[in-house]
XYZ file of C-alpha atoms in Angstrom:
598
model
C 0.000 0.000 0.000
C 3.079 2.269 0.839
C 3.209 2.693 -3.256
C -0.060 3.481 -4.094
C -1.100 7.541 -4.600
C -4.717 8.590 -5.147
C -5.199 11.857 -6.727
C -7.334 14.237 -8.377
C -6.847 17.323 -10.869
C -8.498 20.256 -9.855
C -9.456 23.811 -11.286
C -11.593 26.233 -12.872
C -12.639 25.971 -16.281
C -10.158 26.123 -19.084
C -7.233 25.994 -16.909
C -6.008 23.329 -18.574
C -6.745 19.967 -16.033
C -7.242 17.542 -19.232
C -3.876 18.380 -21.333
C -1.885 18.001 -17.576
C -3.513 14.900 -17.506
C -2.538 14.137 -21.007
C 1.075 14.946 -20.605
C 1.190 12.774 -17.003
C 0.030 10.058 -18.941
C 2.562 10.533 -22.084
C 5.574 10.758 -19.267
C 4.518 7.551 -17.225
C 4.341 5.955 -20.317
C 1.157 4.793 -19.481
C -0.191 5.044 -23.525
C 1.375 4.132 -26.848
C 2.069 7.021 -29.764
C -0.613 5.090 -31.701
C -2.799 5.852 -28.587
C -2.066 9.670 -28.721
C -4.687 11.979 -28.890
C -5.446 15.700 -26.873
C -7.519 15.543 -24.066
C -7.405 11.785 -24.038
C -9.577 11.418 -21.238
C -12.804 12.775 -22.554
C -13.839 10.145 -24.494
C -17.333 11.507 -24.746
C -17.717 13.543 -28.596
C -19.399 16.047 -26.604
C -16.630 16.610 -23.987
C -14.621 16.854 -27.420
C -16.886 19.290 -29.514
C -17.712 22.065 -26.346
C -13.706 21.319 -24.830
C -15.024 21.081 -21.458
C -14.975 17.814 -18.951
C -18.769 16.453 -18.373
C -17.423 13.294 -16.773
C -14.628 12.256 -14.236
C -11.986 9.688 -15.409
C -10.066 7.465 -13.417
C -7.096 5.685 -14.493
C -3.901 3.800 -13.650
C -0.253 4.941 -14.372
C 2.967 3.260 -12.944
C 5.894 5.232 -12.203
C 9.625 4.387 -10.812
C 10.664 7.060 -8.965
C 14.086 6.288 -6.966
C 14.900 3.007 -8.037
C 10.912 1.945 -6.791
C 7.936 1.336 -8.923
C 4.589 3.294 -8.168
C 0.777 2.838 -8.700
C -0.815 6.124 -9.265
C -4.579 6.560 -9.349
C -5.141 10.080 -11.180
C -8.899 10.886 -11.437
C -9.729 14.189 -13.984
C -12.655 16.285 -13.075
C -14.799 18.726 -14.904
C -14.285 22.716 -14.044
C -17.608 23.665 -14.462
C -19.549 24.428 -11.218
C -22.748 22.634 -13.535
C -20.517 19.326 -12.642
C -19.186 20.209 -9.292
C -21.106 17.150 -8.076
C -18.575 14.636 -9.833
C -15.474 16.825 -8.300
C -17.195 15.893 -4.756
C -17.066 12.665 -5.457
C -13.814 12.182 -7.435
C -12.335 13.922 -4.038
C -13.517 11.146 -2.246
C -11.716 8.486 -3.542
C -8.573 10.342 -3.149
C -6.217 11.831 -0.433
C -4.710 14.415 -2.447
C -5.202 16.699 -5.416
C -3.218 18.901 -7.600
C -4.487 22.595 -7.676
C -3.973 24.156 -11.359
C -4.461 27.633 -11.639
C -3.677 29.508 -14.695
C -0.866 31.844 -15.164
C -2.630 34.269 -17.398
C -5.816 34.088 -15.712
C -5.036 33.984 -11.834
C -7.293 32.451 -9.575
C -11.211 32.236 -10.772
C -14.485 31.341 -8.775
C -14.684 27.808 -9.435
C -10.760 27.109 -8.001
C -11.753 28.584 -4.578
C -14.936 26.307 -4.608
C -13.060 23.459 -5.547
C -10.475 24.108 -3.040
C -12.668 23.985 0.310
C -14.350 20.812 -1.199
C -10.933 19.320 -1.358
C -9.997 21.072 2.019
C -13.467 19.599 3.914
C -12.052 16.570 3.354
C -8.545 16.186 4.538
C -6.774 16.308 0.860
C -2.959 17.231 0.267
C -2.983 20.336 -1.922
C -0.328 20.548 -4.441
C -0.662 24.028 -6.237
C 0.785 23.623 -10.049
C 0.809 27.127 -12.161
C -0.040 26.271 -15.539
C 0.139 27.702 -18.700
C 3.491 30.225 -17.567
C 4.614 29.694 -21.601
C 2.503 32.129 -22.356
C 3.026 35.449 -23.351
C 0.009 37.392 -21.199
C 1.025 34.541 -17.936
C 2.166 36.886 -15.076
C 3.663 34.324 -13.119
C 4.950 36.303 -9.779
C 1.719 37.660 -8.911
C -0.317 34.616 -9.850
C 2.306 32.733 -7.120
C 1.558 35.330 -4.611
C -2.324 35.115 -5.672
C -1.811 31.260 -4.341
C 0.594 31.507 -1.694
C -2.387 33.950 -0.209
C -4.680 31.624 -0.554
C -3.152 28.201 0.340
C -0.704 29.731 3.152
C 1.667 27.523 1.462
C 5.704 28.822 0.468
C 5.963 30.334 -2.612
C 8.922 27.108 -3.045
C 5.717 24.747 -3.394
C 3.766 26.129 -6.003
C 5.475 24.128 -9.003
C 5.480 26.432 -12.176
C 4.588 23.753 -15.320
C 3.141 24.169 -19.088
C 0.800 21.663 -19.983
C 1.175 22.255 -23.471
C 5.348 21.680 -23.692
C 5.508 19.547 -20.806
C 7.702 21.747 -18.643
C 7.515 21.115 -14.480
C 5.791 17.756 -14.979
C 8.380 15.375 -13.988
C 8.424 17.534 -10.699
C 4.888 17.273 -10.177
C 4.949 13.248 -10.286
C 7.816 13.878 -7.666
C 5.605 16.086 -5.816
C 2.306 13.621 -5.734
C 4.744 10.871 -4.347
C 6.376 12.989 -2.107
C 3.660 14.924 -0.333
C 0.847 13.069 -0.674
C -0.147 10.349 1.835
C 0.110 6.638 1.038
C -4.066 5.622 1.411
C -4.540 4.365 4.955
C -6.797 0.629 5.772
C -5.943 -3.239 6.405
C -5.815 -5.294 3.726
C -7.022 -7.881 6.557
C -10.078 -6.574 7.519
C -13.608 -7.092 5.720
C -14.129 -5.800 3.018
C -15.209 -1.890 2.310
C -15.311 -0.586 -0.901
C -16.951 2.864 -2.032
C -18.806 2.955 -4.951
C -17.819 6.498 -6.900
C -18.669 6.193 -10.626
C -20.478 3.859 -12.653
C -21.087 3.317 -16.670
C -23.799 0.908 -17.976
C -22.755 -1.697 -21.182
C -25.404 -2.880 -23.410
C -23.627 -5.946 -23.313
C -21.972 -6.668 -19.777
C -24.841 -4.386 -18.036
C -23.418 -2.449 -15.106
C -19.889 -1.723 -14.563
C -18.940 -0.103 -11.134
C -15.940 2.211 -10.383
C -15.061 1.543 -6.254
C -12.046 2.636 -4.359
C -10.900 -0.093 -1.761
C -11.068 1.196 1.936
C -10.209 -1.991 3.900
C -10.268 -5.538 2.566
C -9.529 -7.248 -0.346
C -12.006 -8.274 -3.209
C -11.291 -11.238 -5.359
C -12.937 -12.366 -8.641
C -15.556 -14.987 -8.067
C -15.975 -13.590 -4.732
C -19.623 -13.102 -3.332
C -20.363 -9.598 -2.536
C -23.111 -7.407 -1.326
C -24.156 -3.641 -1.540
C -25.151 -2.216 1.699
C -27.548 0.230 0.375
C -29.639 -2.010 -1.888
C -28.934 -5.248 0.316
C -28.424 -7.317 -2.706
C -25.833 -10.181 -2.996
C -23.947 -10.641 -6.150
C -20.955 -12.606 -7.307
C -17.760 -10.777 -8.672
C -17.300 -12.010 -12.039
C -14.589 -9.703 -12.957
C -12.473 -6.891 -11.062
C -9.631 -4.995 -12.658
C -7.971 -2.018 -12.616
C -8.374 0.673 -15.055
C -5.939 1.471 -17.076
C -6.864 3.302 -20.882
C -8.680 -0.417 -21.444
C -9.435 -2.627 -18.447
C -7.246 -4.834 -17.088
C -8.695 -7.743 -15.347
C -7.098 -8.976 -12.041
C -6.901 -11.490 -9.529
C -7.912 -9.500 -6.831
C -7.767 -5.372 -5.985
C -6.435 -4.544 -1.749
C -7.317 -1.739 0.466
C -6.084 1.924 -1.033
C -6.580 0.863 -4.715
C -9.047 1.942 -7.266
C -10.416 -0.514 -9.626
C -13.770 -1.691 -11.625
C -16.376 -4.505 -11.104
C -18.854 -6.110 -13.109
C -21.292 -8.152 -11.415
C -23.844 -8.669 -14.757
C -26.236 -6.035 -13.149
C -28.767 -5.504 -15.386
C -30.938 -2.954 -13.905
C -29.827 0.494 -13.714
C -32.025 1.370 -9.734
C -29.692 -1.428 -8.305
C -26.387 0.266 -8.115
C -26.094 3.265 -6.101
C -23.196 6.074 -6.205
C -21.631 6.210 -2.936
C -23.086 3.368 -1.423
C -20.406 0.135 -0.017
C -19.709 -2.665 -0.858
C -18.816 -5.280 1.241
C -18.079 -9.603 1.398
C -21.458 -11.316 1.553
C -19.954 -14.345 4.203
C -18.171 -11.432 6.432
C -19.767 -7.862 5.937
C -18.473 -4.924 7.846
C -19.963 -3.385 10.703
C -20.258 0.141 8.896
C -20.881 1.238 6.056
C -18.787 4.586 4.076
C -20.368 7.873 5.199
C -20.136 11.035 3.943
C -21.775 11.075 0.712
C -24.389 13.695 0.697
C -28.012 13.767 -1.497
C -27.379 15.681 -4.492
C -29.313 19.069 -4.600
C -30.835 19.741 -7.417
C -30.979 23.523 -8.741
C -33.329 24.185 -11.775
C -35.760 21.945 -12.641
C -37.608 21.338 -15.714
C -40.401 18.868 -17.825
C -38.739 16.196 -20.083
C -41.343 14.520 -22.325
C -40.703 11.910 -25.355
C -41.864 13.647 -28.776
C -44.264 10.575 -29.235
C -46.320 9.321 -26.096
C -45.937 6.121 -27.279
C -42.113 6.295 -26.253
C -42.212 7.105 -22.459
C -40.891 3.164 -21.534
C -38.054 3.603 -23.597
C -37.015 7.096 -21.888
C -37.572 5.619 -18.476
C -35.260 3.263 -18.912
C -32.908 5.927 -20.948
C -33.135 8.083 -17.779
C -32.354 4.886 -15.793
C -28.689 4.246 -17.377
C -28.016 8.128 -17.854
C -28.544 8.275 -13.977
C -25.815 5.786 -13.374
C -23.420 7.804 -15.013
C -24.363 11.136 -13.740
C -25.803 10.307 -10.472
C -26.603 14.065 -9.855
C -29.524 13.872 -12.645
C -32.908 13.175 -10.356
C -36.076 12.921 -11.686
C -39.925 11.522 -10.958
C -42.513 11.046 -13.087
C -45.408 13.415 -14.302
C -47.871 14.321 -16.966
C -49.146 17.358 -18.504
C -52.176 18.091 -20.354
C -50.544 19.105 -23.383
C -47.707 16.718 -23.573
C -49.329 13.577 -22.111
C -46.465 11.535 -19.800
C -42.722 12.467 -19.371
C -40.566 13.258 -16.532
C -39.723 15.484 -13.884
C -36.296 16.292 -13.811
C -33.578 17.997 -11.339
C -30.453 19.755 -12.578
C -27.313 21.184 -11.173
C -28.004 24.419 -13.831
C -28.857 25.232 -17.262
C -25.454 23.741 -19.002
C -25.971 20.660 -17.200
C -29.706 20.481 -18.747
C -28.223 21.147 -22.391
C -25.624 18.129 -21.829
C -28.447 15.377 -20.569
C -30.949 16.829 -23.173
C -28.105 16.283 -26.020
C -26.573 13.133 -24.327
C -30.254 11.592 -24.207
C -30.438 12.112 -28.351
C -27.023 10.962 -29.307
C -26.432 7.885 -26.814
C -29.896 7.074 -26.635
C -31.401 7.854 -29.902
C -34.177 9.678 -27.886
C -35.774 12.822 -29.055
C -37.487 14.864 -26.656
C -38.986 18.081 -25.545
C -37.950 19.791 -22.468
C -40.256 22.595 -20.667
C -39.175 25.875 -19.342
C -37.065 25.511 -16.511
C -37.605 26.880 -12.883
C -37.301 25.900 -9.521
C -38.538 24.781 -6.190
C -40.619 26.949 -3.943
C -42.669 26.566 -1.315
C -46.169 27.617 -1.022
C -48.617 27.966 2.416
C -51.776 28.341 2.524
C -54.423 30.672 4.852
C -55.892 27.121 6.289
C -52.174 25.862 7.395
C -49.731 28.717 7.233
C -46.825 26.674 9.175
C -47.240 23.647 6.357
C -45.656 24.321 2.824
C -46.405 22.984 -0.039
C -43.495 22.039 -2.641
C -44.220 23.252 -5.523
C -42.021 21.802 -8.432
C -44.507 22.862 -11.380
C -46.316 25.880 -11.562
C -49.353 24.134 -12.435
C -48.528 22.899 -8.720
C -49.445 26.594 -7.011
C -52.691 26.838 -4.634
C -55.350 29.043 -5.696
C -54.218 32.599 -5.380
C -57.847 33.296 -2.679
C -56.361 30.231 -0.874
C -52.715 31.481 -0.754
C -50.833 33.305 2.353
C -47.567 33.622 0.796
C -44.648 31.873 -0.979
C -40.926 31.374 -0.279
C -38.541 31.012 -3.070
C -34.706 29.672 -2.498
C -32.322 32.396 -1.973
C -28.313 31.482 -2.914
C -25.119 33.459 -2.373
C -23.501 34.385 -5.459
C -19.866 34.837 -5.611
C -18.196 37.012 -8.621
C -15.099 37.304 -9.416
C -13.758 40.051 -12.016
C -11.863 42.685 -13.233
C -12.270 46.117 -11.330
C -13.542 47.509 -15.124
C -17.005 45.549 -14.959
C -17.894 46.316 -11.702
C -20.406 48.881 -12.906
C -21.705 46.383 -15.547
C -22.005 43.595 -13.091
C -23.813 45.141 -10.039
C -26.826 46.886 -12.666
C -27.145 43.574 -14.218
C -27.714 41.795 -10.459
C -29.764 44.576 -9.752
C -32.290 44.036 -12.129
C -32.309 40.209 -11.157
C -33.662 41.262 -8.006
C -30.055 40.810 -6.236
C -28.625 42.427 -3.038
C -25.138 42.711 -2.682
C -23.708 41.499 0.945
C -19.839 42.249 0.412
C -17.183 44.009 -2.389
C -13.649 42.843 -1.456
C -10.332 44.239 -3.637
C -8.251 40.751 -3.782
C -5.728 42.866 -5.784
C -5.899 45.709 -7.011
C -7.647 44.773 -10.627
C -9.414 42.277 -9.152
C -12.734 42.350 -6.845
C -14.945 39.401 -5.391
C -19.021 40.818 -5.229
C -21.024 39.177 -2.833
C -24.941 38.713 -4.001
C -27.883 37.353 -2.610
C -30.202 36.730 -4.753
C -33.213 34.624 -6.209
C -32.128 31.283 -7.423
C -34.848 31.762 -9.938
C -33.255 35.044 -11.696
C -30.156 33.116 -12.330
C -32.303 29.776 -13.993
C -32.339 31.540 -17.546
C -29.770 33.571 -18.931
C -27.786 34.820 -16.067
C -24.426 33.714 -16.781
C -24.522 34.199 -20.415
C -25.320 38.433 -19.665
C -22.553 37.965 -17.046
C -20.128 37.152 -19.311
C -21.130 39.461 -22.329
C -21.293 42.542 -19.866
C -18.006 41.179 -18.474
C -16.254 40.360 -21.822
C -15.708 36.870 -20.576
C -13.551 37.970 -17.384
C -16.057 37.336 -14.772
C -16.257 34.200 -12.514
C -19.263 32.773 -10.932
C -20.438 30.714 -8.168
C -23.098 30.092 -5.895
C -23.954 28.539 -2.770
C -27.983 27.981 -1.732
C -28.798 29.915 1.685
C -32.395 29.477 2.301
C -35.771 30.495 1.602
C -37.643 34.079 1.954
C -40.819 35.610 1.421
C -41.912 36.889 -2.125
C -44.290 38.425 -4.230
C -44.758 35.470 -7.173
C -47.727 35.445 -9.423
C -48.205 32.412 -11.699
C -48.317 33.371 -15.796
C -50.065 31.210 -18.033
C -49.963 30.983 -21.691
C -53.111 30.936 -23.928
C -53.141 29.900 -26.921
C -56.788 29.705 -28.916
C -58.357 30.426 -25.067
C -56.515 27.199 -24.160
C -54.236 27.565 -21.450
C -50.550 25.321 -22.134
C -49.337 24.225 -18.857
C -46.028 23.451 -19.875
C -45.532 27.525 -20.933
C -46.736 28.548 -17.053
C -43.899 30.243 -15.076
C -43.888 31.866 -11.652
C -42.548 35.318 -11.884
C -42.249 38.152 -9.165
C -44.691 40.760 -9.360
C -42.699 43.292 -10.415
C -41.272 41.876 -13.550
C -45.070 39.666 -14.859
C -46.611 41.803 -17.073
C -43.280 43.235 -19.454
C -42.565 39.211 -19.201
C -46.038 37.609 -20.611
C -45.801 40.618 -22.900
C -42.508 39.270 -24.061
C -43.597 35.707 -24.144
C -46.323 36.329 -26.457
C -44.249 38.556 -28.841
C -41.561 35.895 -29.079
C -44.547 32.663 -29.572
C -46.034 34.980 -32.376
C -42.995 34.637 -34.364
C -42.647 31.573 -33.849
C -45.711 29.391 -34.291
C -46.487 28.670 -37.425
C -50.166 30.310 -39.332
C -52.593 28.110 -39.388
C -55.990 28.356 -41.394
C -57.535 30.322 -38.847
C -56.560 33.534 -36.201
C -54.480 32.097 -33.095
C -54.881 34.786 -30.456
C -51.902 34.182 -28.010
C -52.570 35.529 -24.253
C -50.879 35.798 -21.152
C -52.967 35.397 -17.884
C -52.256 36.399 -14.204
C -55.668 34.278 -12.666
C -58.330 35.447 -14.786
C -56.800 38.765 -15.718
C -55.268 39.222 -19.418
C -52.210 40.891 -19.672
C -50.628 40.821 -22.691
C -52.356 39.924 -26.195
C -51.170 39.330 -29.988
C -52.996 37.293 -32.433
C -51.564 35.013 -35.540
C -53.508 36.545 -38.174
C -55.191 33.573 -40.347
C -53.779 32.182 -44.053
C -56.484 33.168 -46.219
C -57.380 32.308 -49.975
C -58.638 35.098 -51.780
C -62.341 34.368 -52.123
C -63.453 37.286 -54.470
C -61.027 36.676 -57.151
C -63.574 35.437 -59.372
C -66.034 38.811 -58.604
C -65.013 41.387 -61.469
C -66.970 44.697 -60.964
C -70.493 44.236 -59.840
C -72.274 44.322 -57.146
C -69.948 44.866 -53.429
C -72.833 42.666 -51.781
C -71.322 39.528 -53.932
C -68.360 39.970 -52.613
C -69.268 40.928 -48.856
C -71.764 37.397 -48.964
C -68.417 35.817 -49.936
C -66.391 37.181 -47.033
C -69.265 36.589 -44.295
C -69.183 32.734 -45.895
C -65.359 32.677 -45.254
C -65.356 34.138 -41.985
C -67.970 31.823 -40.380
C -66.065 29.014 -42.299
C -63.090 30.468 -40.064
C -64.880 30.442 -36.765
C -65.782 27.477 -36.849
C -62.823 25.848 -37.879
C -61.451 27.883 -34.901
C -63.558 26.186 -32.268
C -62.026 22.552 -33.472
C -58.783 23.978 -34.503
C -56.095 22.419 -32.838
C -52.624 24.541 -32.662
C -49.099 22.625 -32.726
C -46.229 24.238 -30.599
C -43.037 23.725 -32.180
C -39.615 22.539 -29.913
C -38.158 26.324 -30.437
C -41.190 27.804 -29.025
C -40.655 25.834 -25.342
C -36.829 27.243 -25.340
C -37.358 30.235 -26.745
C -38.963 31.671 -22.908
C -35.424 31.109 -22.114
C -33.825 33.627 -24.600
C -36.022 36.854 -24.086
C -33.569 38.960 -23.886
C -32.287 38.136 -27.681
């Protein structure tokens, strides 16, 4: 065990975790030229196309550092704070991490977020500043940047380029040196902690576990603690770039298991697993419930498909365990799914993932989130409310609370200005404005969780020209002023268009929302008047003026009373056909509530 080193890469976005990993793996020798590619982990085409990390990777390098051969475990997370959920997890498997933080860039919100999840849980920090072959790196105050931040010497930051692979044979010095050899007894039972898993078509669930205490052998009859099944071990390994089966995997090692699981409910992320003859007394703590941020509808294009994205859902979950949803129906999409996301990008990546790995198409409602509602007959109860279609009758209503969070910012002292108007208008209240240097400020916000659902970070970073940072933390509930909106379309009301908005801000949005639906629903044969409602109040009104053939082509001259008779015949022709009418919404029209502001 004394040569085994768990660790995970660490940073903000775009600070350049995958190509370290790359160039670790090209120095350990751990993959062939023929094997070569950048960013070698993401093996998703997604991760490939956007250049950002959805998933974390695991895998195995050896090393010989003084004459003695090492196992190194090096897991690579995602920067995004959409996918902070995997970086809690990846962290713990491991006992240290390395730190990047980008030369040009400095330290950004994500890397401070990072860092206390890392620090909660007992990691060595090894800060690496990356990128210093650049020409706009600024590598002294970036060190000091750190050395403020870590308390560490300005001697242990290791200065390293990614790109040319300069500094990286002192980082694999580093990893052995500083971090801790994993602790447990190889004798004990067996505890394993489940951290990732990926479901095959054609060997059903494979499971990712890091070995606490114990040994697990193949063959070997095993149970989860969680689900209380028993299975037998047909096949553990390690995981190198393919997986290598083994004998057996011992305490402080990281490895893979495949049981023949078929069913995607039966293995749980962060549960333990232990020997089915000798269990262990307790099982791994310390993995929390995921909290969901923004929810939104998910329904199958054809109704007729809702089994087959059930069980879609079911294997996506296994490999993003921080996807949650339940089921639910809607009157104008028939049966789909209730779904919980970490934020909007994380939304995009299952809605896309869900078409390309699944073949699944699907529509997906506007997106809000949790609030709670009480009523006058029992104000101490709330109600969740999920949907808006959810929300008590406004005469039966005392008031509703809608999650608050605590929005960091990092930027450049320029955008200030830009930054606080814009968090203004979303209803924010800023707590705290801190000079880290003297170009660079941290804004404290509290604000609605709901204001930041839509297009929040994409104005941040247009007022900010891309400098500014952003993360949040959820603080609570308050009080608010939130009316529900509903969409009419031919006097029908959509449920899946309804949004609770504050007060304040209903009536220029439903005005909005029917502006932007009028563009984009197609004419039909008759008028489509589109309305917004607060209750039984209309507040906002356009109509889809009707295709019409040109009835009194064939009346030259004569009489106008031929022609009117023709026009009355039309127009009743019209009404009625609007009374059965039925109007289709297109996909666009659903995400288009999201993009207002275009």
């Amino acid at each position: 065990m004394k040569h085994i080193r768990n660790f995970c890469i660490i940073a903000h976005i775009d600070h350049g975790k995958s190509t370290l990993a790359d160039r670790l793996l090209d120095f350990t020798g751990s993959v062939t030229d023929r094997e070569k590619q950048n960013q070698l982990l993401d093996n998703m085409d997604l991760e490939r196309e956007r250049g950002i990390t959805i998933k974390s990777h695991a895998i195995q390098m050896e090393y010989t550092y003084q004459g003695e051969q090492y196992v190194l475990n090096l897991i690579d997370t995602p920067g995004h704070v959409d996918f902070s959920y995997e970086v809690s997890r990846s962290i713990a498997a491991c006992e240290g991490a390395l730190l990047v933080v980008d030369a040009a860039q400095s330290i950004q919100a994500q890397t401070i977020s990072n860092l206390y999840l890392a620090l909660e849980n007992d990691l060595e920090i090894i800060p690496v500043l990356n990128k210093v072959d650049l020409p706009s790196a600024n590598p002294e105050e970036v060190t000091d940047d750190i050395v403020d931040l870590l308390g560490c010497k300005a001697s242990d930051v290791i200065p390293a380029s990614a790109k040319t692979g300069l500094g990286i044979e002192e980082i694999l010095s580093a990893i052995i040196e500083r971090i801790p050899a994993p602790k447990g007894d190889p004798a004990q039972p067996l505890q394993a902690l489940i951290f990732d898993s990926v479901y095959n078509p054609f060997r059903g669930v494979e499971t990712y576990f890091r070995v606490i205490n114990g040994t697990i052998k193949k063959g070997q009859k095993i149970k989860f603690v969680n689900t209380n099944k028993d299975y037998f071990a047909d096949e553990v390994g390690t995981l190198k770039l393919t997986q290598v089966p083994k004998a057996s995997i011992s305490a402080g090692d990281v490895g893979y298991l495949i049981t023949g699981i078929k069913e995607a409910k039966e293995v749980k992320v962060g549960d333990t697993i232990t020997d089915a003859a000798n269990p262990t007394k307790e099982p791994i703590t310390g993995f929390e419930d995921v909290k969901p941020m923004v929810f939104a509808g998910i329904y199958p294009v054809d109704t007729e498909d809702y089994e087959d994205l059930r069980s879609s859902m079911e294997k996506l979950q296994l490999n993003d365990a921080s996807l949650v949803f339940s089921p639910e129906s809607s009157a104008a999409l028939g049966f789909g799914f209730r779904c919980g996301f970490l934020g909007m990008l994380h939304m995009e990546i299952i809605q896309e993932r869900l078409e390309r790995e699944f073949e699944m198409t699907v529509i997906t409602t506007v997106p809000n989130v949790s609030y709670h509602a009480f009523t006058r007959k029992d104000p101490e109860k709330p109600l969740i409310v999920n949907n808006p279609t959810d929300l008590p009758d406004p005469s039966t209503l005392d008031h509703v609370e809608e999650p608050y969070i605590k929005a960091t910012i990092i930027t450049k002292s320029d955008f200030v200005g830009n930054i606080m108007s814009l968090c203004i208008d979303k209803r924010g209240l800023i707590t705290n404005q801190t000079y880290l240097t003297t170009d660079r400020v941290e804004l404290s916000f509290d604000m609605p969780l709901a204001e930041i659902v839509f297009d929040f970070y994409d104005r941040l970073k247009t007022v900010s020209k891309g400098y500014a940072s952003f993360d949040y933390a959820p603080i609570g509930m308050r009080t608010s002023k939130l009316v529900r909106v509903d969409i009419l379309l031919n006097s029908q009301p959509v449920d899946a268009l309804s949004a609770l908005i504050h007060f304040d801000n209903a009536e220029n949005i439903g005005r909005r929302m029917c502006e932007k639906l009028r563009e984009l629903i197609p004419r039909q044969q008759f008028d489509i008047p589109i309305q917004a409602a607060i209750g039984a109040k209309i507040i906002s009104r356009e109509t889809i003026k009707a295709l019409r053939k040109d009835v009194t082509a064939k009346c030259y001259g004569g009489d106008i009373s031929r022609k009117r008779k023709l026009l009355e015949k039309q127009k009743k022709g019209k009404k009625r056909m609007r009374q059965v009418g039925n109007v289709e919404i297109p996909q666009q029209a659903f995400m288009a509530v999201l993009k207002l502001n275009d």
